[in-house]
Each structure stands twice: as C-alpha cells, then as structure tokens.
Amino acid sequence: MAAHGAAIDPNEPVVYEQYETIEQQQETYLVGMWSFLVTEVMMFGALFLVYSLYRWKFRGEFFMFHEELSWQWGGLNTMNLLFSSFLMAKAVQATQLKRAKAQMWYLAGTIVCAFIFLIIKAIEWIPKFEHHLVPTASFHWPPHEPHGSGGGSPEHAKIFYSLYFTMTGLHGLHVVIGIIAITILMVMTKLKAKAITDYIPTEMVGLYWHFVDLVWIFLYPLFYLIPR
Amino acid sequence: MSQAVIGQRHEIPDLHYLNNGHTIASWLLTKDHKRIAVLYLISVSFMFFVGGLAAALVRLELTSPHGQLFTSEQYNKLFSAHGIVMVFFFIIPAVPAVLGNFALPIMIGAKDLAFPRLNLLSWYLYVVGALIVLTSFILGGVDAGWTFYTPLSSIYSNTQISLCLVGLFLAGFSSIFTGVNFIATVHKMRAPGMTWFKLPHFVWANYATSLIIVLGTPVVAITLVLVILERTLKFGIFSPELGGDPVLFQHMFWFYSHPAVYIMILPAMGVISELVSCFSRRRLFGYEMVAFSTVAIAAIGFLVWGHHMFFSSQSVLQGIIFSLLTLIVAVPSAIKTFNWVLTMYKGSVVFTTPMIYVLGFIGLFLVGGLTGPYLGAVACDVHLTGTYFVVAHFHFIMVGGAIMGFLGGLHFWWPKMFGRMYSEFWGRLSALVVFIGFNFTFFPQFILGYLGMPRRYHYYYFAPEWQIYNILSSAGASVLAIGYLMPVFYLTASLIKGKPAGPNPWGATGLEWNKTSSPPDTHNFHEKIVVTEPPYNYDAISDNRDYRKMWGGEPLEWEKETV
Ligand code: HEM
Ligand SMILES: [Cu+2]
C-alpha cells in the first residue's frame, strides 16, 4: 500500500486499493489487456475465416472484383499505419523513460497518422457510394467506368464488397476508437489524472494500437493485392 | 483452523459491505464486487421470471393438440422470447456473475476483482442489453428462435430481430468483460501461498469458463453483427440468393454456442464440487483430476460444434469426426461425476438444503449427460434431432444441472452474502419440489421426442395420443414454478427474520468462511492472508460429526450437557 493518505508522492505511481504492490498492479493490467486482445483476435478471426471460405469458393472472380480497389491508396495507408505504430512504440518508450514532453509529441503524431488513415479511407470509400459499389440495395456490378475488366457475377461481387466494407469498416471503427483512446490518454496525462501515474495506460493503448495496425497488415494484401 | 463452538449465538457485525453506504448512488456506482453481485442477483432473477412467464405460456398452449390459444406466429415469438431470455440473460450470467462475482475474489484472498470499474461496466452492459431485448419483444417480438438461423433471420422474418441482436451484442460484451476480469484476477490476485493447485474448484471452473467466454463470445458477436448488416443495409454474406452460404452462419453460431453450454454448466459444476465436499465432510476426491477435467472440457468443447449440424449439409466424414469428438467430451464430465460420488462414498453426508440441490444436480445431470451421446451418435441423431428429445436433453442439463447448481450455491453462500440463515425446512422443501416438478416437466418430453414430436410446433392434432405426456409436462411445470417461487419468499424473509449466521455456519473450509465475517467487510479481510492449508481440508476438522448432527437436527453432546 504505497500511496495512501497524506504521503502521496506525485512522482510515485498510485497503487489501487485492490492491489498489494505496484508490480502486481502493472502485471494485472497487462494480463487483462492481452486477454481483451485475444477477444479482438477472435472477432476479426471469424471474419477472416468467412473471407477465406469465399475467396476459395470464388477464386477467379475475387481478382476481378478487387480491381476496383486502389492498391496505391491502400499501400500508402499501410505505410502510414506502420509509421504510426513506430510513433506509438516511441511514445511508450518515452513514457517509460519519464520523458513527458516526448511522449505527448509522439502520441500527437500517432493521432495525426490515424486521421490521415481515415481521410485516405474516405477518399477510397466516397466514390464507391457514387459508383454503387456499396453492397446495399442499390449495389450495381459491373461498375459504369470499371478500372479493371468488370467481369464476374454481380451476386458474387456483392459478397466481395460486403466483406470489404464489413472488414475495413470494423477496422476503421477500431481506428476511431484508437483516436478516442489516445486523446483521452493525452488529456488525462496532461491533467495529471489519478488514473494515470505510471506508464501502464500508455502501454495498454499502445498494445491496442499495434493490434489495429496488425489487422490492417492482413487486410491490405487480402483485399488490395489479390493475385490473378 | 480456528473453530468456533458449534451452535453458538452470533451477531451481525456492525459494519459490513451491505450497510457501508445506504444511498441509491452508493449501490449504482459501487465498485465493490459483492455489491455488484447483489445487483446481478436482482437483475438475473427478474429475467428468470420473464423467461419463466414465456415458458408457462408455451406449456399452456401445448396442453391441447389443436393449438387453440395462440397463432403460429405468436407461438414462435413466445418460445423465441423464452429461449433468448433464459440463455443469454439468465443461465449464462447466473453463476459467474452472481456467485462468482461474490465469492471468487474472497476465495483467492483478494480484496476485489482486478478491475472493479470494468466489473460495474459489465453490469450496466447487461442491463442495457436486457432492456433493449425486452423492448424488441414489446415492439413486436422476435420469431427466429434463440438460434437466429439464416436466411430466416436475415431475409424472411420481418420482426424486431435487428434490435434484439443489438441487445445480445451488448450482453455479449458484458460477459467478455467479466471473463477478462476473472482471468486477470485468477492469474495475478491470488494471496501468497494460494498456488494453482490450492484453488477451490469453483475458482477453477470460473477460470475455465472465462477462457471460453473470451475465445468464443466475440465470434458470435460479430456473427450477429453480420446478420444485422444483412437485415438493415442488405449486405449479403450469408445470403443464398447471392451464392453465399447460410449454413456458414450455423457454423459460426455453434462455434460459440456449443462452448456456451459449458459456459452454463462449468460454473455450476464448480459449485457442486464445493458443496459435495463440504456436506460430505470429506476432502474432494481426485482434486487434480477434477481440475484437469474442467480445463479439458473447456478445450474439447471448442471442437464439437458440428454435432448441431449433422443434417445441415455436412459431409458424412465431417459428421463422423464431430461425432467421435463429441463422444470424447463426455469423458471429462463423467470423471467429475465419479469424483463427486466417490467424495460422498464413506463421507458423512449431511442433508442440508444445498446438499439436496447437489444430489438433484448429480441425478439430473447424469440423465442429461447420458442422453448426450445418443444425440452425438450420428445414426441415432437422425431420428432424434429436431424432436422433443433434444428439448428434454438440454433442459436436463440447463435446468436440472445449471439451475440446480445455481440454487444450491445460492443457498450455500446466502448466509455469507447476507449474514442470516433462511429456514432450513422451507429450503429443503423447495429443493424437493423443484426436483419432483422438474422430473414431471421434462421426463415426459423424452418420451414425446422418442415418439417423434417435433419441437417448435404448437399443435399436434395429427397425433392426439401425445396429449397425455404434454399435460403431464405442463402439470409438472406448474409444480416447478412453485418450487422456484418458494425461495423468493423464504429467502427474502430471512433477510429480516433470519437468525445471524456467524462467519462459518456450515463449518466449511475456504477463505470466505474462515477469514471473513458474514456479511464480509467492504475490503473483505481484516488481516493479511497467507494460505498454508490444502483445499478442502475437511479431514483435519475435528468436529465434523457435530456439524452433521446439528444439520441432522440432533442435539449435540455439549447441548445435552447444558440441558
Ligand atoms: C430455467 C432455465 C431454462 C433455460 C435456460 C431454458 C432454455 C431453453 C431453450 C434454449 C429452449 C430452446 C428454444 C428454441 O427452441 O429456440 C427452450 C425451449 C423450451 N423450454 Fe426452456 N429453458 C428453461 C426453463 C424452462 C422451464 C422452467 C420450462 C417449463 C415450464 C421450459 C419449457 C420449455 C419448452 C416447452 C420449450 C420448447 C419450445 C419449443 O421448442 O416448442 N423451459 N428452453
Ligand atoms: Cu453442442
């Protein structure tokens, strides 16, 4: 029970009531975060399973459907996310070294990358609404001005785009949650909130962000780089 | 072990977790795992009676072969509401979220769960999910059953499925957060000396359950999201019109929902291990084997989902593989049953209320478990699938097993939770009524299923000879309902009139009985916990015979002397 009553040292991390030592508290938080990430893996895992089954079932056609996706934009976003992960890793390191200023800058950089990611996503998605490639009732295949051959059955194309929008959509949602989490982290760190007295919150947000990045590392080749 | 004198007068401690703060906010914003357990107890019981109401109407309809009371649509909505509420809002959270939340941290010597705020969030997600689901029932109901098979749920049904699924999604995250909390707690919050092989089995069971929750629930959650997308935005992932595969939904659903039956039964099994050892006054037979079988059930449980789909486009080879794996999963369950029976063998069994529930559990679980291999064997299942045999089978496990376990555990820990004893007479009577009512309700359904009565039909005018069994079943259901209502009264009465229980009314081992008051203090313990004793160390207790006499109603030696 390190910090209780009058003897609160602002430089010492606070040990919450339910823990005995700071080490126990820190390890517990990490075990919890990893367990949660297991859940996330299973959630995306289910979608990857669906994808694999349909990709295998409609082998030839998936190539034609994917030609409407821009590998250039997707590739740019991949680089962008990789860079953001690098910044996040630096942020965690800076926190562990108690370099508060550097931590803030790296976190801010991560958020900027996250917004760039969303902007590029929007650049990719918005035309798809105009070209009726969003798999709602108004879905239309082949597109009016196809980038590729426009071949393949319209029904299977709808399945492909359902997968594309569900999976990148869920990933995009995670990016948004990431932005919110990092923002809260920064504000609370700035305000020296009671919940944030050691590097663990940053480490947890960092783990989450690397996971989001990792999902995209799989999504990019599966949707944008399908071989003939 | 310090032993209080048996039968002595006790006082309720002045300050404990129940009276530490009286405002509504002190309850609704509490981070105390014990208070959250009480919140769960109230909400879970409420949902149980909602689901029970639907069940009563289902049973009422089936007393006549002509289906006179409800239309087919209304009947579909009734059994869907019953299944959804009972499975997702009663039986999955009942044991872990009520008894687990209350007892698990104390049993391992922790001051609270690892993440108290997350725990409160779990409860709020549960409540919001439940309210959304109830709203979907009020706005028109849901008719696709608790299984939501596509394409019925995604394309053809135009009931409130999307809204209902949103509620289930939230409830799913409620249990995921509980699972994460338990995993972190068991890994990191054990008191010094509390090694893995000193953990009470109730802790093992909740740990294994949490693993299943964390691995399985996200899969069904995202599957339900896909159905929502298909209904609202007309996406097409399971749509056969597009060349998609509706059976894929069944795979993904059962990948969670078969392990989910172990989410329902494992914690109850953990309760049984505690109780059987305590009321046989004997160390649990084969501690390690029971622990390993718990983990084995959790692991193998993930490999058998195909047995729900023997007849939905699976190949024969797939069928055989799933069939064999299913038969294997019966083995660890049998190991547990043998261990419980061997614990009682040559023990001095005391027939208290919790113990009667235990005996009921073992008997009913045996029947439910042994009918499993009939259904798991493909050749046999051809005839039984989709009939009342299946309904009887899973009710023997879920109602006869999990609910008996829940009620047994509730009666066991009730004196600890609220500090007062309930009436043993009414307790034993309710346990008996539940057992008898249960058998009258569900045993005839085995016969009906064997005779070929399909489930989810609300008439059987083509086979009026089934009526007698259906009437038996409905009559039994009324008895069962009385059995379930009785505890509401005598347990509530015990809160006011019950005599103070004292820290350890059962003479049980375990930290929750020997290191805390009843009800416990907000921080659980007054001293620092160091565990030295092995679990279930009943053989070291000298006055086992006195406890036996006390609960058997005989006067004890020292009582005779004072007379
Ligand atoms: C208490 C815990 C219970 C649970 C977890 C439970 C669970 C279920 C589930 C999952 C189903 C399948 C619904 C479907 O086919 O979609 C079901 C069906 C049924 N339950 Fe229960 N049940 C419980 C209690 C009861 C009770 C107390 C009764 C009788 C009073 C009852 C009577 C029925 C009947 C008659 C059906 C068959 C409906 C049909 O398929 O036509 N259940 N239950
Ligand atoms: Cu199953």
Short mmCIF file of N, CA, C and O in Angstrom, two decimals, chain A residues 50 54-55 57-58 62 65 135 139 153-166 223, chain B residues 235-245:
data_model
loop_
_atom_site.label_atom_id
_atom_site.label_comp_id
_atom_site.label_asym_id
_atom_site.label_seq_id
_atom_site.Cartn_x
_atom_site.Cartn_y
_atom_site.Cartn_z
N VAL A 50 -14.50 -16.23 -42.74
CA VAL A 50 -15.52 -16.06 -43.78
C VAL A 50 -14.85 -15.65 -45.09
O VAL A 50 -15.13 -16.19 -46.16
N TYR A 54 -14.92 -17.72 -48.81
CA TYR A 54 -15.46 -17.17 -50.07
C TYR A 54 -14.35 -16.95 -51.09
O TYR A 54 -14.55 -17.12 -52.28
N ARG A 55 -13.19 -16.59 -50.62
CA ARG A 55 -12.09 -16.40 -51.56
C ARG A 55 -11.79 -17.71 -52.27
O ARG A 55 -11.53 -17.77 -53.46
N LYS A 57 -13.91 -20.21 -52.59
CA LYS A 57 -15.08 -20.61 -53.39
C LYS A 57 -15.12 -19.85 -54.72
O LYS A 57 -15.45 -20.41 -55.76
N PHE A 58 -14.83 -18.55 -54.67
CA PHE A 58 -14.91 -17.72 -55.88
C PHE A 58 -13.52 -17.28 -56.30
O PHE A 58 -13.28 -16.10 -56.57
N PHE A 62 -12.67 -13.20 -57.46
CA PHE A 62 -12.21 -12.20 -56.50
C PHE A 62 -11.17 -11.28 -57.12
O PHE A 62 -11.10 -10.11 -56.77
N PHE A 65 -13.04 -8.56 -58.97
CA PHE A 65 -13.70 -7.61 -58.07
C PHE A 65 -12.69 -6.65 -57.44
O PHE A 65 -12.96 -5.47 -57.29
N PRO A 135 -22.48 -2.43 -50.94
CA PRO A 135 -23.37 -3.58 -51.14
C PRO A 135 -24.73 -3.42 -50.48
O PRO A 135 -25.20 -4.31 -49.80
N PHE A 139 -26.70 -1.69 -54.96
CA PHE A 139 -25.42 -2.18 -55.48
C PHE A 139 -25.52 -2.51 -56.97
O PHE A 139 -26.53 -3.07 -57.42
N SER A 153 -19.57 -12.51 -61.63
CA SER A 153 -21.01 -12.43 -61.43
C SER A 153 -21.36 -11.32 -60.44
O SER A 153 -20.66 -11.13 -59.45
N PRO A 154 -22.42 -10.58 -60.74
CA PRO A 154 -22.82 -9.47 -59.85
C PRO A 154 -23.13 -9.94 -58.44
O PRO A 154 -22.83 -9.22 -57.47
N GLU A 155 -23.69 -11.16 -58.29
CA GLU A 155 -24.02 -11.63 -56.95
C GLU A 155 -22.75 -11.82 -56.13
O GLU A 155 -22.64 -11.36 -55.00
N HIS A 156 -21.77 -12.50 -56.74
CA HIS A 156 -20.53 -12.74 -56.00
C HIS A 156 -19.81 -11.43 -55.71
O HIS A 156 -19.15 -11.28 -54.69
N ALA A 157 -19.94 -10.48 -56.65
CA ALA A 157 -19.33 -9.18 -56.41
C ALA A 157 -19.92 -8.56 -55.15
O ALA A 157 -19.21 -7.94 -54.35
N LYS A 158 -21.22 -8.76 -54.98
CA LYS A 158 -21.84 -8.16 -53.79
C LYS A 158 -21.29 -8.80 -52.53
O LYS A 158 -21.07 -8.12 -51.52
N ILE A 159 -21.05 -10.10 -52.59
CA ILE A 159 -20.45 -10.75 -51.41
C ILE A 159 -19.07 -10.17 -51.13
O ILE A 159 -18.72 -9.84 -49.99
N PHE A 160 -18.27 -10.01 -52.21
CA PHE A 160 -16.93 -9.45 -52.03
C PHE A 160 -17.02 -8.07 -51.37
O PHE A 160 -16.31 -7.79 -50.41
N TYR A 161 -17.91 -7.23 -51.88
CA TYR A 161 -17.96 -5.88 -51.32
C TYR A 161 -18.59 -5.87 -49.92
O TYR A 161 -18.26 -5.01 -49.10
N SER A 162 -19.46 -6.84 -49.65
CA SER A 162 -19.96 -6.95 -48.27
C SER A 162 -18.81 -7.22 -47.33
O SER A 162 -18.68 -6.61 -46.26
N LEU A 163 -17.94 -8.15 -47.74
CA LEU A 163 -16.79 -8.47 -46.90
C LEU A 163 -15.88 -7.26 -46.77
O LEU A 163 -15.41 -6.93 -45.68
N TYR A 164 -15.63 -6.61 -47.93
CA TYR A 164 -14.71 -5.48 -47.92
C TYR A 164 -15.21 -4.41 -46.95
O TYR A 164 -14.46 -3.92 -46.09
N PHE A 165 -16.50 -4.04 -47.07
CA PHE A 165 -16.99 -2.96 -46.23
C PHE A 165 -17.12 -3.38 -44.77
O PHE A 165 -16.87 -2.58 -43.87
N THR A 166 -17.50 -4.63 -44.54
CA THR A 166 -17.60 -5.06 -43.15
C THR A 166 -16.23 -5.05 -42.48
O THR A 166 -16.04 -4.51 -41.38
N PHE A 223 -7.27 -7.83 -49.58
CA PHE A 223 -8.24 -7.15 -50.44
C PHE A 223 -7.62 -6.43 -51.62
O PHE A 223 -8.18 -6.40 -52.70
N PHE B 235 -26.58 -6.03 -46.87
CA PHE B 235 -25.32 -6.70 -47.21
C PHE B 235 -25.66 -8.16 -47.47
O PHE B 235 -26.73 -8.64 -47.09
N GLY B 236 -24.72 -8.90 -48.10
CA GLY B 236 -25.07 -10.29 -48.31
C GLY B 236 -23.91 -11.22 -48.05
O GLY B 236 -23.09 -11.48 -48.92
N ILE B 237 -23.79 -11.70 -46.83
CA ILE B 237 -22.68 -12.62 -46.57
C ILE B 237 -23.21 -14.03 -46.39
O ILE B 237 -22.59 -15.00 -46.82
N PHE B 238 -24.40 -14.15 -45.79
CA PHE B 238 -24.98 -15.49 -45.64
C PHE B 238 -26.10 -15.70 -46.66
O PHE B 238 -26.83 -16.67 -46.58
N SER B 239 -26.22 -14.77 -47.62
CA SER B 239 -27.41 -14.80 -48.46
C SER B 239 -27.31 -15.84 -49.56
O SER B 239 -26.45 -15.75 -50.43
N PRO B 240 -28.19 -16.84 -49.57
CA PRO B 240 -28.15 -17.84 -50.63
C PRO B 240 -28.50 -17.25 -51.99
O PRO B 240 -28.06 -17.76 -53.01
N GLU B 241 -29.24 -16.14 -52.00
CA GLU B 241 -29.58 -15.53 -53.28
C GLU B 241 -28.34 -15.07 -54.03
O GLU B 241 -28.33 -14.98 -55.24
N LEU B 242 -27.28 -14.76 -53.29
CA LEU B 242 -26.06 -14.26 -53.92
C LEU B 242 -25.04 -15.37 -54.10
O LEU B 242 -23.93 -15.12 -54.54
N GLY B 243 -25.38 -16.58 -53.73
CA GLY B 243 -24.39 -17.64 -53.77
C GLY B 243 -23.63 -17.74 -52.47
O GLY B 243 -22.65 -18.47 -52.36
N GLY B 244 -24.08 -17.02 -51.46
CA GLY B 244 -23.47 -17.13 -50.14
C GLY B 244 -23.96 -18.38 -49.44
O GLY B 244 -24.82 -19.10 -49.95
N ASP B 245 -23.45 -18.61 -48.25
CA ASP B 245 -23.71 -19.89 -47.59
C ASP B 245 -24.43 -19.66 -46.27
O ASP B 245 -23.82 -19.27 -45.28
#
